[in-house]
Amino acid sequence: GAGVSQSPSNKVTEKGKDVELRCDPISGHTALYWYRQSLGQGLEFLIYFQGNSAPDKSGLPSDRFSAERTGGSVSTLTIQRTQQEDSAVYLCASSPRGPGRETQYFGPGTRLLVL
Amino acid sequence: AQSVTQPDIHITVSEGASLELRCNYSYGATPYLFWYVQSPGQGLQLLLKYFSGDTLVQGIKGFEAEFKRSQSSFNLRKPSVHWSDAAEYFCAVGGPQGAGNKLTFGGGTRVLVKP
């Protein structure tokens, strides 16, 4: 079956602009995660959605970052007033409910460059 | 707080030689442990995982890893490396069992394979 997909693959934006990154999880997966991979900080957890529960936003670096998940499927990560330090690869992952829920399957990522 | 250390940033190995990548973790309970591989421009692919039971786990592409609780280690090994194994490898530890399983990653080890 199809894996996790993310769009766009690459995004170049100017400092101060807003960007939206999209994630389509594996069909039927109830948990969805966003991570950021940057040169200085490595791979960092950002936010976690599980079903209809309130998301775990503990990894979001500032209030410029937000995410939503509509209908328990597609998720959008929004970065407002982008800064150069936001340049990174943003990875999305999903995992199923029940057996195997501990294993996360990653998408190819969105490479964001803020000029 | 959980943490993961991968002491080797780069490793160069000859094709056909054996490979061992080190991973040390800090976690308050029995951890969920993972090894992921990332090829250039790609997302993360799961190689193997450990939750409980047999401390030697087999994964894809001929990789194996051994969980050693006394040493807080989860080292990855491959007996004979192929040129296609050149990539970056990440060790990760998962959160509390049954709860949101946000992963904490090590800094990664980049593997170069010499012909």
Coordinates of C-alpha atoms in Angstrom, one line a residue:
Chain A
G1 CA 0.0 0.0 0.0
A2 CA 1.0 3.6 -0.2
G3 CA 3.3 5.0 2.4
V4 CA 3.3 8.4 4.1
S5 CA 3.3 11.2 1.6
Q6 CA 4.4 14.8 2.0
S7 CA 4.0 17.9 -0.1
P8 CA 5.7 19.9 -1.3
S9 CA 9.0 18.1 -1.6
N10 CA 10.9 21.4 -1.5
K11 CA 9.8 24.8 -0.5
V12 CA 11.8 28.0 -0.8
T13 CA 10.3 31.1 0.9
E14 CA 11.4 34.5 1.9
K15 CA 11.9 35.5 5.5
G16 CA 8.6 36.7 7.1
K17 CA 6.3 34.7 4.8
D18 CA 4.0 31.9 6.1
V19 CA 4.3 28.4 4.8
E20 CA 2.1 25.3 5.0
L21 CA 3.4 21.8 4.8
R22 CA 1.1 18.8 4.2
C23 CA 1.2 15.2 5.3
D24 CA -0.9 12.3 4.2
P25 CA -0.5 9.4 6.6
I26 CA -0.8 5.8 5.8
S27 CA -4.5 4.9 5.4
G28 CA -5.9 3.7 8.7
H29 CA -3.1 5.0 10.8
T30 CA -4.5 6.9 13.8
A31 CA -1.3 8.5 15.1
L32 CA 0.6 11.2 13.3
Y33 CA 3.8 12.9 14.2
W34 CA 5.9 15.8 12.9
Y35 CA 9.6 16.0 13.3
R36 CA 12.2 18.5 12.2
Q37 CA 15.7 17.6 11.0
S38 CA 18.2 20.4 10.9
L39 CA 22.0 20.6 10.8
G40 CA 22.3 22.2 14.2
Q41 CA 19.7 20.3 16.1
G42 CA 19.4 16.9 14.5
L43 CA 16.0 15.2 14.5
E44 CA 13.5 16.8 16.9
F45 CA 10.0 15.9 17.8
L46 CA 7.5 18.7 17.1
I47 CA 3.9 17.5 17.6
Y48 CA 1.8 14.4 17.9
F49 CA -1.8 13.6 17.1
Q50 CA -3.7 10.5 18.2
G51 CA -7.2 10.1 17.0
N52 CA -9.6 12.7 18.5
S53 CA -7.4 13.4 21.5
A54 CA -5.8 16.8 22.1
P55 CA -2.4 16.9 20.3
D56 CA 0.8 16.8 22.2
K57 CA 2.4 20.1 21.2
S58 CA 5.3 19.9 23.6
G59 CA 8.0 20.0 20.9
L60 CA 6.9 23.1 19.0
P61 CA 9.7 25.6 19.2
S62 CA 7.6 28.8 19.2
D63 CA 4.1 30.0 18.8
R64 CA 4.8 30.7 15.1
F65 CA 4.4 26.9 14.6
S66 CA 1.1 25.3 14.6
A67 CA -0.5 22.1 13.2
E68 CA -3.9 20.7 12.6
R69 CA -5.3 17.4 11.5
T70 CA -8.5 17.3 9.7
G71 CA -10.9 14.4 9.8
G72 CA -8.3 12.3 11.6
S73 CA -6.2 12.0 8.4
V74 CA -4.3 14.7 6.6
S75 CA -2.3 17.1 8.6
T76 CA -0.9 20.6 7.9
L77 CA 2.0 22.1 9.7
T78 CA 2.0 25.9 9.4
I79 CA 4.9 28.2 10.1
Q80 CA 4.1 31.8 10.4
R81 CA 6.6 34.7 9.8
T82 CA 9.3 32.3 8.8
Q83 CA 12.8 32.9 10.0
Q84 CA 16.1 31.6 8.5
E85 CA 16.5 29.2 11.5
D86 CA 13.3 27.5 10.3
S87 CA 15.2 26.1 7.4
A88 CA 15.2 22.3 7.8
V89 CA 13.7 19.1 6.6
Y90 CA 10.2 18.5 8.1
L91 CA 9.4 14.9 8.4
C92 CA 6.0 13.4 9.0
A93 CA 5.4 9.9 10.4
S94 CA 2.3 7.8 11.2
S95 CA 1.6 4.7 13.2
P96 CA -1.4 2.3 13.5
R97 CA -3.7 1.7 16.5
G98 CA -3.2 -1.5 18.3
P99 CA -0.4 -4.0 17.5
G100 CA 2.5 -2.2 15.9
R101 CA 1.5 1.2 17.3
E102 CA 5.0 1.8 18.6
T103 CA 6.5 1.7 15.1
Q104 CA 6.5 5.0 13.1
Y105 CA 6.6 5.1 9.3
F106 CA 8.2 8.1 7.9
G107 CA 7.5 10.1 4.8
P108 CA 10.2 11.6 2.5
G109 CA 10.0 15.0 4.1
T110 CA 9.7 18.6 3.0
R111 CA 12.9 20.5 2.6
L112 CA 12.3 24.1 3.6
L113 CA 14.7 26.9 2.8
V114 CA 14.0 30.3 4.2
L115 CA 16.0 33.1 2.4
Chain B
A1 CA 14.4 12.7 30.2
Q2 CA 15.3 10.2 27.6
S3 CA 18.4 10.7 25.4
V4 CA 20.4 8.8 22.8
T5 CA 24.1 9.1 22.0
Q6 CA 25.7 7.9 18.8
P7 CA 29.4 8.5 19.5
D8 CA 30.6 8.1 15.9
I9 CA 29.6 10.9 13.5
H10 CA 31.4 9.2 10.5
I11 CA 32.5 5.7 9.8
T12 CA 34.3 4.6 6.7
V13 CA 34.3 0.9 5.9
S14 CA 35.5 -1.2 3.0
E15 CA 32.9 -3.1 1.0
G16 CA 32.7 -6.7 2.3
A17 CA 34.0 -5.7 5.8
S18 CA 31.9 -5.8 8.9
L19 CA 30.2 -2.8 10.4
E20 CA 29.2 -1.9 13.9
L21 CA 27.4 1.3 14.9
R22 CA 27.2 2.3 18.5
C23 CA 24.2 3.6 20.3
N24 CA 23.8 4.4 24.0
Y25 CA 20.5 5.5 25.5
S26 CA 19.2 6.9 28.7
Y27 CA 15.7 6.0 29.7
G28 CA 13.9 5.3 33.0
A29 CA 12.2 2.1 32.1
T30 CA 12.4 -0.6 29.5
P31 CA 12.8 1.3 26.3
Y32 CA 11.5 0.9 22.9
L33 CA 14.6 1.0 20.7
F34 CA 14.8 1.5 16.9
W35 CA 17.4 1.9 14.2
Y36 CA 16.5 3.9 11.1
V37 CA 18.4 4.4 7.9
Q38 CA 18.3 7.5 5.8
S39 CA 19.7 7.7 2.2
P40 CA 20.4 11.1 0.7
G41 CA 17.2 13.0 0.1
Q42 CA 15.1 10.3 1.5
G43 CA 13.0 9.8 4.6
L44 CA 13.7 7.4 7.4
Q45 CA 13.4 3.7 6.8
L46 CA 13.0 1.3 9.7
L47 CA 15.8 -1.3 9.9
L48 CA 14.8 -3.0 13.2
K49 CA 13.2 -2.5 16.6
Y50 CA 13.4 -3.9 20.1
F51 CA 10.6 -3.9 22.6
S52 CA 11.2 -7.0 24.8
G53 CA 12.2 -10.6 24.7
D54 CA 15.2 -11.9 22.8
T55 CA 18.0 -9.2 23.1
L56 CA 19.4 -10.0 19.6
V57 CA 17.0 -8.7 16.9
Q58 CA 17.2 -9.2 13.2
G59 CA 16.2 -6.6 10.7
I60 CA 16.1 -5.9 7.1
K61 CA 19.0 -5.7 4.7
G62 CA 21.0 -8.2 6.8
F63 CA 21.3 -5.9 9.9
E64 CA 21.0 -7.0 13.5
A65 CA 21.2 -5.3 16.8
E66 CA 21.8 -6.4 20.4
F67 CA 20.2 -4.8 23.4
K68 CA 22.4 -4.8 26.5
R69 CA 20.6 -3.4 29.5
S70 CA 23.7 -3.4 31.7
Q71 CA 25.5 -1.1 29.2
S72 CA 22.4 0.9 28.1
S73 CA 23.4 0.1 24.5
F74 CA 21.7 -1.0 21.3
N75 CA 24.5 -1.4 18.8
L76 CA 23.8 -2.2 15.1
R77 CA 25.9 -4.7 13.2
K78 CA 26.2 -6.1 9.7
P79 CA 28.7 -8.9 8.9
S80 CA 29.4 -7.8 5.3
V81 CA 28.7 -4.3 4.0
H82 CA 27.5 -3.6 0.5
W83 CA 28.1 -0.3 -1.3
S84 CA 24.3 0.4 -1.1
D85 CA 24.7 0.5 2.7
A86 CA 26.2 4.0 2.5
A87 CA 23.8 6.2 4.3
E88 CA 23.1 7.9 7.6
Y89 CA 21.9 5.7 10.5
F90 CA 19.9 6.9 13.4
C91 CA 19.2 5.2 16.7
A92 CA 16.0 6.2 18.5
V93 CA 14.3 5.5 21.8
G94 CA 10.6 5.6 22.3
G95 CA 8.3 6.9 25.0
P96 CA 6.3 5.1 27.7
Q97 CA 4.7 1.9 26.5
G98 CA 1.1 2.4 25.5
A99 CA 1.3 6.2 25.5
G100 CA 2.3 8.7 22.9
N101 CA 5.5 7.3 21.4
K102 CA 7.4 10.3 20.4
L103 CA 10.9 9.3 19.5
T104 CA 14.2 10.8 20.7
F105 CA 16.9 10.4 18.1
G106 CA 20.7 10.2 18.3
G107 CA 22.7 12.5 16.2
G108 CA 23.2 9.9 13.5
T109 CA 26.3 8.1 12.1
R110 CA 27.2 8.6 8.4
V111 CA 28.6 5.5 6.9
L112 CA 30.8 5.7 3.9
V113 CA 31.6 2.5 1.9
K114 CA 35.0 2.2 0.1
P115 CA 35.1 -0.1 -2.9

